[in-house]
Amino acid sequence: MDKRRHRKTHTLAQFLRRYFLTTALGVLALLGSAVLLFLLGLQAGWYTRLNHNEKQAQELIGKIQRQDFFDPAEVGDGLDYVLFSHEQLADTSLSPDSALTDFSLYTGSYTGKIGTQTWFRTDLRAEVVILLFRYEIRPALPALAALIPNLQGPLIGALGLSLFLYLLTTANHYGRKLVQALNTLEESATQIASGNLDFEIQDTAFTEFNQALNSVDTMRSALKDSQIQQWDMQNQREIQITVLAHDLKTPLAKIQTDAELLQKEARQQGIVWKPSIAMSVSFVRLYFSCSRQRAARIRRNSPASPLSTRWSGAA
């Protein structure tokens, strides 16, 4: 068997463990980096905290209670209000036909939640003020906040995209190694199927694939040795036929000449002649001629390969 180049390998189980460990560590690193960047952004004042609207609502409720007066102009960005007078809608920053303008939603408590909206309630003399807000991250710049009022979606989307790209890159990297190993095995089988047995099989990075390639290499070497032996036997047979035909050429020619002389004398003496000797000589010559033609035809129809070149040189 030909010598093959070996390199450090690992099993498929080790390969899968390394893949999952790399993936898990990468995901944790991305999540940690996202949290760190988020905290740095908060410290730098790029965007508000998640409970920023809640603090605004609490501060405004306290101010309304101290002043015993509600001024809609004091309602900041991220807050909505509903003002009831004698349990009837008096003013709101929402659409007047909104379901949130129903007074019955805010009775029995001074805080609650409706869908994604959280509300605080404070009572004045004849009025009830409701402040509504969402827990959201808003850009600190008003111009940017007008375009993107809630940063939670874009931030989560950016993190999800980063995770997707990382997982895709990692899967592509490790998958390419598997594909290379499969291609090596497929290429070896294709070479053998096409009749080329004089090639070197390279090792892969996987122990299981190398075991399969070792079996393929053993089969390749056995087929190669068998084909070389077959060519050697064919060569020896052709040589023997050629030598035998050359050695019998002169005796056969003399036998044929003597047979022709005997046939001529027999005709002169009126003896009936049976040309069995001449026919036997012709049959022998025909046999050797057909054998040489058959050997030449076998060699001519055999597939051209490095083995045939090697055999011809050795011959």
mmCIF file of N, CA, C and O in Angstrom, residues 51-83:
data_model
loop_
_atom_site.group_PDB
_atom_site.id
_atom_site.type_symbol
_atom_site.label_atom_id
_atom_site.label_comp_id
_atom_site.label_asym_id
_atom_site.label_seq_id
_atom_site.Cartn_x
_atom_site.Cartn_y
_atom_site.Cartn_z
ATOM 1 N N ASN A 51 -37.726 52.207 32.632
ATOM 2 C CA ASN A 51 -38.760 52.748 33.533
ATOM 3 C C ASN A 51 -38.768 54.272 33.546
ATOM 4 O O ASN A 51 -39.293 54.879 34.486
ATOM 5 N N HIS A 52 -38.226 54.892 32.511
ATOM 6 C CA HIS A 52 -38.175 56.348 32.457
ATOM 7 C C HIS A 52 -39.582 56.950 32.452
ATOM 8 O O HIS A 52 -39.861 57.934 33.163
ATOM 9 N N ASN A 53 -40.473 56.370 31.664
ATOM 10 C CA ASN A 53 -41.844 56.894 31.591
ATOM 11 C C ASN A 53 -42.566 56.734 32.931
ATOM 12 O O ASN A 53 -43.370 57.593 33.330
ATOM 13 N N GLU A 54 -42.298 55.633 33.622
ATOM 14 C CA GLU A 54 -42.929 55.424 34.923
ATOM 15 C C GLU A 54 -42.499 56.520 35.914
ATOM 16 O O GLU A 54 -43.337 57.065 36.660
ATOM 17 N N LYS A 55 -41.212 56.845 35.923
ATOM 18 C CA LYS A 55 -40.733 57.903 36.827
ATOM 19 C C LYS A 55 -41.345 59.249 36.483
ATOM 20 O O LYS A 55 -41.716 60.027 37.376
ATOM 21 N N GLN A 56 -41.462 59.520 35.157
ATOM 22 C CA GLN A 56 -42.113 60.772 34.748
ATOM 23 C C GLN A 56 -43.556 60.836 35.250
ATOM 24 O O GLN A 56 -44.015 61.879 35.769
ATOM 25 N N ALA A 57 -44.277 59.720 35.126
ATOM 26 C CA ALA A 57 -45.676 59.691 35.552
ATOM 27 C C ALA A 57 -45.783 59.876 37.064
ATOM 28 O O ALA A 57 -46.663 60.613 37.555
ATOM 29 N N GLN A 58 -44.897 59.214 37.815
ATOM 30 C CA GLN A 58 -44.932 59.360 39.271
ATOM 31 C C GLN A 58 -44.631 60.798 39.700
ATOM 32 O O GLN A 58 -45.300 61.350 40.598
ATOM 33 N N GLU A 59 -43.650 61.416 39.063
ATOM 34 C CA GLU A 59 -43.310 62.796 39.403
ATOM 35 C C GLU A 59 -44.458 63.738 39.071
ATOM 36 O O GLU A 59 -44.789 64.664 39.849
ATOM 37 N N LEU A 60 -45.106 63.523 37.914
ATOM 38 C CA LEU A 60 -46.208 64.391 37.521
ATOM 39 C C LEU A 60 -47.424 64.193 38.425
ATOM 40 O O LEU A 60 -48.119 65.161 38.785
ATOM 41 N N ILE A 61 -47.692 62.949 38.831
ATOM 42 C CA ILE A 61 -48.799 62.686 39.759
ATOM 43 C C ILE A 61 -48.562 63.415 41.086
ATOM 44 O O ILE A 61 -49.458 64.044 41.671
ATOM 45 N N GLY A 62 -47.318 63.340 41.586
ATOM 46 C CA GLY A 62 -46.999 64.048 42.829
ATOM 47 C C GLY A 62 -47.153 65.551 42.686
ATOM 48 O O GLY A 62 -47.674 66.223 43.598
ATOM 49 N N LYS A 63 -46.763 66.094 41.540
ATOM 50 C CA LYS A 63 -46.891 67.522 41.301
ATOM 51 C C LYS A 63 -48.355 67.938 41.228
ATOM 52 O O LYS A 63 -48.755 68.984 41.774
ATOM 53 N N ILE A 64 -49.177 67.120 40.561
ATOM 54 C CA ILE A 64 -50.606 67.430 40.454
ATOM 55 C C ILE A 64 -51.250 67.422 41.833
ATOM 56 O O ILE A 64 -52.071 68.293 42.175
ATOM 57 N N GLN A 65 -50.887 66.453 42.649
ATOM 58 C CA GLN A 65 -51.467 66.377 43.990
ATOM 59 C C GLN A 65 -51.040 67.562 44.859
ATOM 60 O O GLN A 65 -51.830 68.070 45.659
ATOM 61 N N ARG A 66 -49.796 68.001 44.699
ATOM 62 C CA ARG A 66 -49.336 69.145 45.492
ATOM 63 C C ARG A 66 -50.015 70.434 45.032
ATOM 64 O O ARG A 66 -50.390 71.288 45.827
ATOM 65 N N GLN A 67 -50.183 70.605 43.730
ATOM 66 C CA GLN A 67 -50.787 71.838 43.200
ATOM 67 C C GLN A 67 -52.308 71.791 43.211
ATOM 68 O O GLN A 67 -52.960 72.836 43.109
ATOM 69 N N ASP A 68 -52.871 70.571 43.294
ATOM 70 C CA ASP A 68 -54.312 70.368 43.170
ATOM 71 C C ASP A 68 -54.823 70.963 41.858
ATOM 72 O O ASP A 68 -55.906 71.559 41.784
ATOM 73 N N PHE A 69 -53.987 70.781 40.851
ATOM 74 C CA PHE A 69 -54.313 71.356 39.539
ATOM 75 C C PHE A 69 -53.567 70.544 38.475
ATOM 76 O O PHE A 69 -52.418 70.125 38.669
ATOM 77 N N PHE A 70 -54.236 70.327 37.330
ATOM 78 C CA PHE A 70 -53.628 69.562 36.238
ATOM 79 C C PHE A 70 -53.477 70.444 35.014
ATOM 80 O O PHE A 70 -54.452 71.027 34.539
ATOM 81 N N ASP A 71 -52.261 70.540 34.497
ATOM 82 C CA ASP A 71 -51.966 71.301 33.294
ATOM 83 C C ASP A 71 -51.500 70.317 32.215
ATOM 84 O O ASP A 71 -50.425 69.707 32.337
ATOM 85 N N PRO A 72 -52.283 70.109 31.150
ATOM 86 C CA PRO A 72 -51.892 69.147 30.101
ATOM 87 C C PRO A 72 -50.542 69.470 29.473
ATOM 88 O O PRO A 72 -49.869 68.565 28.958
ATOM 89 N N ALA A 73 -50.116 70.737 29.518
ATOM 90 C CA ALA A 73 -48.834 71.096 28.914
ATOM 91 C C ALA A 73 -47.658 70.485 29.663
ATOM 92 O O ALA A 73 -46.538 70.413 29.131
ATOM 93 N N GLU A 74 -47.877 70.052 30.920
ATOM 94 C CA GLU A 74 -46.806 69.472 31.708
ATOM 95 C C GLU A 74 -46.586 67.985 31.423
ATOM 96 O O GLU A 74 -45.649 67.382 31.944
ATOM 97 N N VAL A 75 -47.446 67.396 30.613
ATOM 98 C CA VAL A 75 -47.307 65.971 30.267
ATOM 99 C C VAL A 75 -46.146 65.823 29.276
ATOM 100 O O VAL A 75 -46.158 66.419 28.191
ATOM 101 N N GLY A 76 -45.133 65.054 29.662
ATOM 102 C CA GLY A 76 -43.945 64.905 28.823
ATOM 103 C C GLY A 76 -44.088 63.856 27.742
ATOM 104 O O GLY A 76 -45.123 63.172 27.630
ATOM 105 N N ASP A 77 -43.025 63.739 26.912
ATOM 106 C CA ASP A 77 -43.015 62.722 25.855
ATOM 107 C C ASP A 77 -43.046 61.328 26.476
ATOM 108 O O ASP A 77 -42.421 61.072 27.508
ATOM 109 N N GLY A 78 -43.754 60.432 25.845
ATOM 110 C CA GLY A 78 -43.877 59.068 26.350
ATOM 111 C C GLY A 78 -45.061 58.875 27.263
ATOM 112 O O GLY A 78 -45.325 57.750 27.697
ATOM 113 N N LEU A 79 -45.797 59.965 27.602
ATOM 114 C CA LEU A 79 -46.975 59.887 28.467
ATOM 115 C C LEU A 79 -48.213 60.320 27.695
ATOM 116 O O LEU A 79 -48.144 61.170 26.808
ATOM 117 N N ASP A 80 -49.324 59.701 28.045
ATOM 118 C CA ASP A 80 -50.642 60.124 27.564
ATOM 119 C C ASP A 80 -51.521 60.385 28.784
ATOM 120 O O ASP A 80 -51.269 59.853 29.872
ATOM 121 N N TYR A 81 -52.535 61.202 28.594
ATOM 122 C CA TYR A 81 -53.419 61.520 29.708
ATOM 123 C C TYR A 81 -54.873 61.434 29.276
ATOM 124 O O TYR A 81 -55.204 61.584 28.093
ATOM 125 N N VAL A 82 -55.714 61.191 30.258
ATOM 126 C CA VAL A 82 -57.167 61.234 30.066
ATOM 127 C C VAL A 82 -57.734 61.998 31.260
ATOM 128 O O VAL A 82 -57.472 61.626 32.421
ATOM 129 N N LEU A 83 -58.496 63.056 31.001
ATOM 130 C CA LEU A 83 -59.075 63.896 32.057
ATOM 131 C C LEU A 83 -60.584 63.704 32.067
ATOM 132 O O LEU A 83 -61.256 63.905 31.049
#
